[in-house]
Coordinates of C-alpha atoms and ligand atoms in Angstrom, one line a residue:
M1 CA 6.5 -24.4 3.2
K2 CA 9.6 -22.6 2.1
V3 CA 8.7 -18.8 1.5
L4 CA 10.6 -16.0 -0.4
L5 CA 9.3 -12.5 0.6
I6 CA 10.2 -9.7 -1.9
G7 CA 10.5 -6.2 -0.5
S8 CA 12.1 -3.9 2.2
G9 CA 9.8 -1.8 3.8
G10 CA 7.4 -1.9 6.9
R11 CA 4.6 -3.6 5.0
E12 CA 7.1 -6.5 4.3
H13 CA 8.4 -6.5 8.1
A14 CA 4.9 -6.7 9.1
L15 CA 4.0 -9.6 6.5
F16 CA 7.2 -11.2 7.7
W17 CA 6.1 -11.0 11.3
K18 CA 2.6 -12.6 10.7
L19 CA 3.9 -15.3 8.2
S20 CA 6.7 -16.1 11.0
Q21 CA 3.7 -17.4 13.3
S22 CA 2.4 -20.0 10.7
P23 CA 2.6 -23.5 11.8
Q24 CA 3.2 -24.4 8.0
L25 CA 6.3 -22.5 7.6
T26 CA 9.4 -24.1 7.4
E27 CA 11.9 -21.4 6.2
L28 CA 11.2 -17.5 5.4
K29 CA 13.8 -15.7 3.5
V30 CA 13.4 -11.8 2.6
L31 CA 14.9 -10.1 -0.6
P32 CA 16.4 -7.7 0.3
G33 CA 14.6 -6.9 3.9
N34 CA 16.0 -4.2 5.9
G35 CA 17.8 -3.6 9.3
G36 CA 14.8 -5.1 11.0
F37 CA 14.7 -8.6 9.9
P38 CA 16.7 -11.5 11.2
A39 CA 20.3 -11.4 9.5
E40 CA 20.0 -15.0 8.6
S41 CA 16.8 -14.5 6.6
R42 CA 18.0 -11.8 4.2
V43 CA 19.3 -12.5 0.7
H44 CA 21.7 -10.2 -0.6
D45 CA 23.2 -12.0 -3.6
V46 CA 20.3 -11.8 -5.9
E47 CA 18.5 -8.5 -7.0
W48 CA 15.0 -9.1 -8.2
R49 CA 15.3 -6.8 -11.0
D50 CA 17.8 -9.6 -12.6
F51 CA 14.9 -12.0 -13.6
A52 CA 17.1 -14.6 -14.9
A53 CA 19.4 -14.7 -11.7
L54 CA 16.0 -14.7 -9.7
R55 CA 14.6 -17.5 -11.6
R56 CA 17.8 -19.6 -10.8
Y57 CA 17.6 -18.6 -7.3
V58 CA 14.0 -19.6 -6.5
S59 CA 14.3 -22.8 -8.4
E60 CA 17.5 -23.9 -6.9
Q61 CA 16.3 -23.1 -3.3
H62 CA 13.0 -24.9 -3.9
F63 CA 10.7 -22.4 -2.5
D64 CA 7.0 -23.4 -2.4
L65 CA 5.7 -19.5 -2.5
V66 CA 7.0 -16.3 -3.4
V67 CA 5.0 -13.4 -1.8
V68 CA 5.7 -10.0 -3.6
G69 CA 5.4 -6.8 -1.5
P70 CA 5.7 -3.6 -3.5
E71 CA 4.1 -2.6 -6.7
D72 CA 7.4 -2.1 -8.8
P73 CA 8.4 -5.8 -9.3
L74 CA 4.8 -6.8 -10.2
V75 CA 4.6 -3.8 -12.6
A76 CA 7.7 -5.2 -14.3
G77 CA 6.1 -8.6 -14.4
I78 CA 7.9 -10.5 -11.8
T79 CA 4.8 -13.0 -11.5
D80 CA 5.0 -13.8 -15.2
Q81 CA 8.7 -14.6 -14.7
L82 CA 8.5 -16.9 -11.9
Q83 CA 5.0 -18.6 -11.8
D84 CA 6.1 -21.7 -14.0
I85 CA 8.7 -22.6 -11.3
C86 CA 6.7 -21.6 -8.0
P87 CA 3.5 -20.1 -7.1
V88 CA 3.6 -16.3 -6.8
F89 CA 1.4 -14.3 -4.7
G90 CA 0.8 -11.1 -6.6
P91 CA -0.9 -10.2 -10.0
D92 CA 0.7 -10.9 -13.2
Q93 CA 1.8 -7.8 -15.5
G94 CA -1.4 -7.4 -17.3
A95 CA -3.6 -7.2 -14.1
A96 CA -0.8 -5.0 -12.5
R97 CA -1.7 -2.4 -14.9
L98 CA -4.5 -1.5 -12.4
E99 CA -1.8 0.2 -10.5
G100 CA 0.8 0.8 -13.0
S101 CA -1.3 3.2 -15.2
K102 CA -4.0 5.2 -13.9
D103 CA -5.6 5.7 -17.5
Y104 CA -5.7 2.0 -17.9
S105 CA -7.5 2.0 -14.4
K106 CA -10.0 4.5 -15.1
E107 CA -11.0 2.9 -18.4
F108 CA -11.4 -0.4 -16.8
M109 CA -13.6 1.2 -13.9
R110 CA -15.7 2.7 -16.6
K111 CA -15.7 -0.4 -18.7
Y112 CA -17.0 -2.5 -15.8
N113 CA -19.3 0.0 -14.1
I114 CA -17.0 0.6 -11.0
P115 CA -18.1 3.6 -9.1
S116 CA -15.3 6.4 -9.6
A117 CA -14.7 10.0 -10.3
D118 CA -15.0 11.3 -13.8
W119 CA -12.0 12.1 -15.7
Q120 CA -10.1 12.9 -18.9
T121 CA -6.6 12.0 -19.9
F122 CA -4.1 14.6 -21.5
T123 CA -0.9 14.5 -23.5
D124 CA -1.1 18.4 -24.8
F125 CA -0.6 21.0 -22.0
D126 CA -2.6 23.5 -23.7
Q127 CA -5.6 21.1 -24.1
A128 CA -5.2 20.1 -20.4
W129 CA -5.0 23.8 -19.2
A130 CA -8.1 24.8 -21.1
Y131 CA -10.1 21.8 -19.6
L132 CA -9.0 22.5 -16.1
Q133 CA -10.3 26.1 -16.7
S134 CA -13.8 24.8 -17.5
L135 CA -13.9 23.0 -13.9
P136 CA -14.8 24.0 -10.5
A137 CA -12.4 24.1 -7.7
P138 CA -10.5 22.1 -6.2
Y139 CA -8.6 20.3 -9.0
V140 CA -7.3 16.9 -9.1
I141 CA -4.2 16.3 -11.3
K142 CA -2.4 12.8 -11.4
T143 CA 0.4 11.6 -13.4
D144 CA -0.4 8.2 -15.4
G145 CA 2.7 6.0 -14.4
L146 CA 3.9 5.1 -11.0
A147 CA 5.4 7.9 -9.0
A148 CA 6.0 6.5 -5.6
G149 CA 2.7 7.9 -4.2
K150 CA 3.5 11.6 -5.0
G151 CA 2.2 11.9 -8.6
V152 CA -1.3 13.3 -7.3
A153 CA -1.9 16.9 -6.5
V154 CA -5.2 18.3 -5.3
A155 CA -5.0 21.9 -5.8
P156 CA -7.5 24.4 -4.1
D157 CA -7.2 27.1 -7.0
L158 CA -6.3 27.5 -10.5
E159 CA -3.2 29.0 -9.6
S160 CA -1.7 25.8 -8.0
A161 CA -3.5 23.9 -10.6
E162 CA -1.4 25.3 -13.1
K163 CA 1.6 25.1 -11.5
A164 CA 1.0 21.1 -10.9
L165 CA 0.0 20.8 -14.4
R166 CA 3.2 22.8 -15.6
E167 CA 5.4 20.7 -13.4
R168 CA 4.2 17.4 -14.8
M169 CA 3.8 18.2 -18.6
L170 CA 6.4 20.8 -19.3
D171 CA 9.2 20.7 -16.6
G172 CA 9.3 16.8 -16.5
K173 CA 9.3 16.6 -12.8
F174 CA 8.0 12.9 -13.1
G175 CA 9.9 11.9 -15.9
A176 CA 8.0 9.8 -18.3
A177 CA 5.4 9.0 -15.8
G178 CA 4.3 12.8 -15.9
Q179 CA 3.9 12.9 -19.7
R180 CA 0.3 11.9 -19.6
V181 CA -1.9 13.7 -17.1
I182 CA -5.3 12.8 -15.7
I183 CA -7.6 15.6 -14.5
E184 CA -10.1 14.2 -12.3
E185 CA -13.3 15.4 -10.6
F186 CA -12.8 16.2 -6.8
M187 CA -14.8 13.6 -4.7
P188 CA -15.6 14.9 -1.2
G189 CA -15.8 12.4 1.8
E190 CA -13.6 10.3 4.1
E191 CA -11.1 7.8 2.6
A192 CA -10.9 3.9 3.7
S193 CA -8.7 1.3 2.6
V194 CA -10.3 -2.2 1.8
F195 CA -7.8 -5.1 1.0
A196 CA -9.1 -8.0 -0.8
L197 CA -7.4 -11.4 -1.2
C198 CA -8.2 -12.7 -4.6
D199 CA -7.8 -16.2 -6.4
G200 CA -8.9 -15.3 -9.6
Q201 CA -12.6 -15.7 -9.1
R202 CA -13.1 -14.5 -5.7
A203 CA -12.2 -11.5 -3.6
L204 CA -12.1 -12.1 0.2
P205 CA -11.9 -8.6 2.0
F206 CA -9.8 -7.8 5.2
M207 CA -11.3 -5.5 7.6
A208 CA -11.2 -2.0 6.4
S209 CA -8.6 0.5 7.5
Q210 CA -7.9 4.1 7.3
D211 CA -4.4 5.7 6.3
H212 CA -3.3 9.1 7.2
K213 CA -1.5 10.6 4.0
R214 CA -0.9 14.3 5.2
A215 CA 2.7 14.7 6.7
F216 CA 1.2 16.4 9.9
D217 CA -1.6 16.6 12.4
N218 CA -4.9 17.8 11.3
D219 CA -4.2 16.5 7.6
E220 CA -1.9 19.6 7.0
G221 CA 1.1 19.5 5.1
P222 CA 2.1 17.7 2.1
N223 CA 1.0 14.3 1.0
T224 CA 3.3 11.1 2.0
G225 CA 3.3 7.7 1.4
G226 CA 1.4 7.4 4.7
M227 CA 1.9 8.6 8.5
G228 CA -0.1 6.2 10.2
A229 CA -3.5 4.1 10.0
Y230 CA -5.9 2.4 12.6
L231 CA -8.8 0.0 12.2
P232 CA -11.7 -0.7 12.5
V233 CA -13.0 2.4 10.8
P234 CA -16.5 3.0 12.3
F235 CA -17.9 4.4 9.2
M236 CA -17.4 1.2 7.2
T237 CA -20.5 -0.5 8.5
P238 CA -21.4 -4.1 7.1
A239 CA -23.8 -2.4 4.7
L240 CA -21.0 -0.3 3.3
M241 CA -18.7 -3.4 3.2
Q242 CA -21.2 -5.4 1.1
K243 CA -21.5 -2.6 -1.4
V244 CA -17.9 -2.6 -1.6
Q245 CA -18.0 -6.3 -2.4
T246 CA -20.5 -6.4 -4.9
E247 CA -20.0 -2.9 -6.7
V248 CA -16.2 -2.8 -6.5
L249 CA -14.7 -6.1 -5.8
D250 CA -16.8 -8.5 -7.6
R251 CA -17.0 -6.1 -10.5
A252 CA -13.1 -5.9 -10.6
L253 CA -12.6 -9.8 -10.4
A254 CA -15.2 -10.4 -13.1
G255 CA -13.7 -7.4 -15.3
M256 CA -10.2 -9.1 -15.0
Q257 CA -11.3 -12.3 -15.8
A258 CA -13.0 -10.8 -18.9
E259 CA -9.8 -9.0 -19.8
G260 CA -7.9 -12.6 -19.8
H261 CA -5.9 -11.5 -16.5
P262 CA -7.6 -13.3 -13.8
Y263 CA -6.8 -11.3 -10.5
R264 CA -4.6 -13.3 -8.2
G265 CA -2.9 -11.6 -5.0
L266 CA -4.0 -8.6 -3.2
L267 CA -6.3 -6.1 -4.5
Y268 CA -6.1 -2.7 -2.7
A269 CA -9.5 -0.5 -3.2
G270 CA -8.6 3.1 -2.1
L271 CA -12.2 4.3 -1.4
M272 CA -13.9 7.6 -1.0
V273 CA -16.9 7.3 1.3
E274 CA -19.9 10.0 1.5
G275 CA -23.0 9.1 3.4
E276 CA -24.1 5.7 1.6
S277 CA -22.0 6.4 -1.5
V278 CA -18.8 4.7 -2.1
R279 CA -16.4 5.4 -5.2
V280 CA -13.1 4.2 -5.8
V281 CA -10.0 6.7 -5.6
E282 CA -7.6 4.3 -7.0
F283 CA -6.9 0.5 -7.1
N284 CA -3.4 -0.8 -5.9
I285 CA -2.2 -4.3 -6.6
R286 CA -0.4 -5.2 -3.3
F287 CA -0.8 -4.7 0.3
G288 CA -0.9 -0.8 1.6
D289 CA 1.7 0.8 3.9
P290 CA 1.4 1.6 6.6
E291 CA -2.3 -0.2 6.9
T292 CA -0.8 -3.6 6.7
Q293 CA 1.4 -3.2 9.8
A294 CA -1.8 -2.4 11.9
L295 CA -3.8 -4.8 9.9
M296 CA -1.5 -7.8 10.5
T297 CA -1.8 -7.4 14.2
M298 CA -5.5 -7.9 13.8
V299 CA -5.5 -10.8 11.7
D300 CA -6.7 -13.9 13.3
D301 CA -6.0 -16.6 10.5
D302 CA -3.0 -18.3 9.2
L303 CA -1.6 -15.6 6.8
L304 CA 0.4 -18.2 5.2
D305 CA -2.3 -20.4 4.4
L306 CA -4.4 -17.5 3.0
L307 CA -1.6 -16.2 0.8
Y308 CA -0.8 -19.5 -0.7
K309 CA -4.5 -20.2 -1.4
S310 CA -4.9 -16.9 -3.1
A311 CA -1.5 -17.7 -5.2
T312 CA -2.7 -21.0 -6.2
G313 CA -6.4 -20.2 -7.1
D314 CA -8.0 -21.9 -4.2
L315 CA -9.6 -19.7 -1.7
G316 CA -13.0 -21.5 -2.4
S317 CA -13.1 -23.4 1.0
I318 CA -12.9 -20.0 2.9
N319 CA -16.0 -18.1 3.8
K320 CA -14.1 -15.1 5.3
I321 CA -11.2 -13.7 6.9
H322 CA -11.0 -13.7 10.9
H323 CA -9.9 -10.6 12.9
K324 CA -9.4 -10.1 16.5
P325 CA -11.9 -8.3 18.5
G326 CA -10.8 -4.8 19.6
A327 CA -8.6 -2.2 17.5
A328 CA -5.1 -1.8 16.1
I329 CA -3.0 1.5 15.2
V330 CA 0.2 1.9 13.6
V331 CA 2.3 5.2 14.1
V332 CA 5.0 6.0 11.5
L333 CA 8.2 7.6 12.6
A334 CA 9.8 9.6 10.1
A335 CA 12.7 11.5 9.4
D336 CA 12.8 15.3 9.7
G337 CA 12.0 16.6 6.2
Y338 CA 10.1 13.8 4.8
P339 CA 8.6 13.8 2.5
G340 CA 10.9 16.2 1.1
S341 CA 14.5 15.9 1.4
Y342 CA 15.0 14.2 4.8
R343 CA 17.7 13.8 7.3
R344 CA 19.9 10.4 6.8
E345 CA 21.6 8.0 8.9
I346 CA 19.9 9.2 12.0
P347 CA 21.2 7.0 14.8
L348 CA 18.4 4.8 16.4
K349 CA 17.8 3.3 19.8
N350 CA 18.4 -0.4 20.3
L351 CA 14.9 -1.9 19.7
D352 CA 14.4 -5.0 21.3
T353 CA 11.3 -6.5 19.6
S354 CA 10.4 -8.5 22.7
S355 CA 9.8 -5.7 25.2
G356 CA 6.3 -4.6 25.8
D357 CA 3.1 -4.7 23.4
I358 CA 4.4 -2.1 20.8
I359 CA 5.9 -3.9 17.8
P360 CA 8.3 -1.7 16.2
F361 CA 8.0 -2.6 12.3
H362 CA 11.1 -1.4 10.5
A363 CA 10.5 0.7 7.3
G364 CA 13.8 2.2 6.5
T365 CA 16.6 1.2 8.7
R366 CA 20.0 -0.6 8.4
H367 CA 22.9 -1.8 10.4
T368 CA 26.3 -0.3 10.5
P369 CA 29.4 -1.1 12.8
D370 CA 28.3 1.8 15.1
G371 CA 24.6 0.6 15.2
L372 CA 21.1 0.9 13.8
V373 CA 20.7 4.1 11.7
S374 CA 17.8 5.2 9.5
N375 CA 17.8 4.4 5.8
G376 CA 14.7 6.4 4.3
G377 CA 12.1 8.8 4.9
R378 CA 9.6 6.5 6.7
V379 CA 11.9 4.9 9.3
L380 CA 9.7 2.9 11.8
G381 CA 6.0 2.1 12.1
L382 CA 5.0 1.2 15.6
G383 CA 2.3 -1.2 15.6
L384 CA -0.3 -2.0 18.7
Q385 CA -3.3 -4.0 18.9
G386 CA -5.7 -4.1 22.1
S387 CA -9.3 -3.6 23.5
S388 CA -10.4 -0.5 21.8
L389 CA -9.0 2.3 19.6
T390 CA -9.0 4.6 22.5
A391 CA -6.9 2.1 24.8
V392 CA -4.5 1.4 21.7
R393 CA -4.0 5.3 21.1
T394 CA -3.6 6.1 24.9
Q395 CA -0.9 3.4 25.2
M396 CA 0.8 4.2 22.0
Y397 CA 1.2 7.8 22.7
T398 CA 2.3 7.3 26.3
E399 CA 5.0 4.7 25.3
I400 CA 5.9 6.2 21.8
E401 CA 8.9 8.4 23.3
H402 CA 10.5 5.2 24.3
F403 CA 11.1 4.7 20.4
C404 CA 11.5 7.9 19.1
V405 CA 14.9 9.9 18.8
D406 CA 16.2 13.1 17.9
G407 CA 15.8 13.5 14.3
L408 CA 12.5 11.7 13.8
F409 CA 8.9 13.2 13.7
Y410 CA 5.3 11.6 14.1
R411 CA 1.7 12.6 14.0
T412 CA 0.0 12.8 17.4
D413 CA -3.5 12.4 15.9
I414 CA -3.3 8.7 14.4
G415 CA -6.7 7.3 15.0
A416 CA -8.4 10.5 16.6
K417 CA -11.1 10.3 13.7
G418 CA -12.0 6.7 14.6
V419 CA -12.6 7.2 18.1
Ligands
LIG501 P1 -4.0 8.5 -5.4 O1 -2.7 8.3 -5.5 O2 -4.8 8.5 -6.5 O3 -4.6 7.6 -4.4 O4 -4.1 9.9 -4.7 C1 -3.7 10.4 -3.6 C2 -4.6 11.0 -2.7 O5 -5.1 12.3 -3.3 C3 -5.7 10.1 -2.3 O6 -5.6 9.3 -1.2 C4 -6.7 11.2 -1.9 O7 -6.6 11.8 -0.7 C5 -6.5 12.3 -3.1 N1 -7.2 12.1 -4.2 C6 -6.9 11.5 -5.2 N2 -7.9 11.5 -6.3 C7 -9.0 12.3 -5.8 C8 -10.3 12.8 -6.1 N3 -10.6 12.5 -7.3 N4 -11.0 13.4 -5.1 C9 -10.7 14.0 -4.1 N5 -9.5 13.4 -3.6 C10 -8.5 12.8 -4.5
LIG502 N1 -1.0 3.8 2.4 C1 -1.1 3.9 0.9 C2 -0.5 3.0 -0.2 O1 -0.1 2.0 0.5 O2 -0.6 3.2 -1.3

């Protein structure tokens, strides 16, 4: 099978790594990729946003499958644009609203009885501010549209809540995405990420993982795209996973069918767990990053087979996704300053992927005549699979300095909660 992967982050590098192991693969291209991908696999002369050119390229090259990594192309309708010429792994534009609009997503959850937090949507600052003042602290304020993971504020008091509201609704900090604002009930608990492969009818979950969203140790500092992840997550028991299946995944799949957009591709349920209760924080329409970098090292099936069957509506013959025993971790090396304005073009060490067990997945790197440099806030994700979470944490934090250079930082407590 000849496959085109779209995207340029650590998630895509991990998908590329796992897809490359498939016996069914004949050729794998990435558009556009980053400094971690083999040069000959990278497609530079087409841009995904130019749908006409992309259609021509996909049809001329006779791809058998297009795998879409990030949310932006899906929200822009890339699946609708290509699916008559090639199967596409990823939902259509109608279903992509589950991530593209938080307001749509919340209405969907209410309509199909998927447990989540109460909320109200506002377009008027004064009404939003009056509503906020009627609520107990802490306050959860979200922009409606895509905001690269930075649209959500969890404010401990009214003063910071007002500031968050003002930035979004009056100061235009998030552009058009900020004009509609959602104010949500605060849900206490522990977060977990469940990714499910969907074929329109069925949702098959991978093992749950846990992201670390805050920039610094002990969950301090600002929210980021994710600073590390691990699996398995001890509190995600088989009983809880069954609840996620029936109360979240099955209802979402049935709901999307009823809405006329049967869900194909990856459905990401971001969950808040408190004791036996599970509620959805958000749906995403693609694999999570960095969780996927740890997850891929644990998957014990042919990923290409799974993604192809999901894209073609054919998961019926598969009962479950198999995982290796043990545990996996990913620790992100980020540029100093991230998630604010961060250091650029940091010279990186020569990273030989074949040495040792740790896999350096590239998130933001590029080659220059002088060598590999950073090209983004999250630079590398170091993935490691092993016999237990304690074992992979110990090995990771013993060997991590081999990969870290001046100008990068990382959290030292990834996975500590899972031990
Ligand atoms: P989201 O982009 O919706 O996933 O929100 C980003 C992060 O904000 C989540 O991962 C949670 O840590 C936090 N968050 C969002 N909504 C809530 C909520 N209703 N209650 C508590 N924390 C939340
Ligand atoms: N790790 C969070 C996300 O992918 O949205």
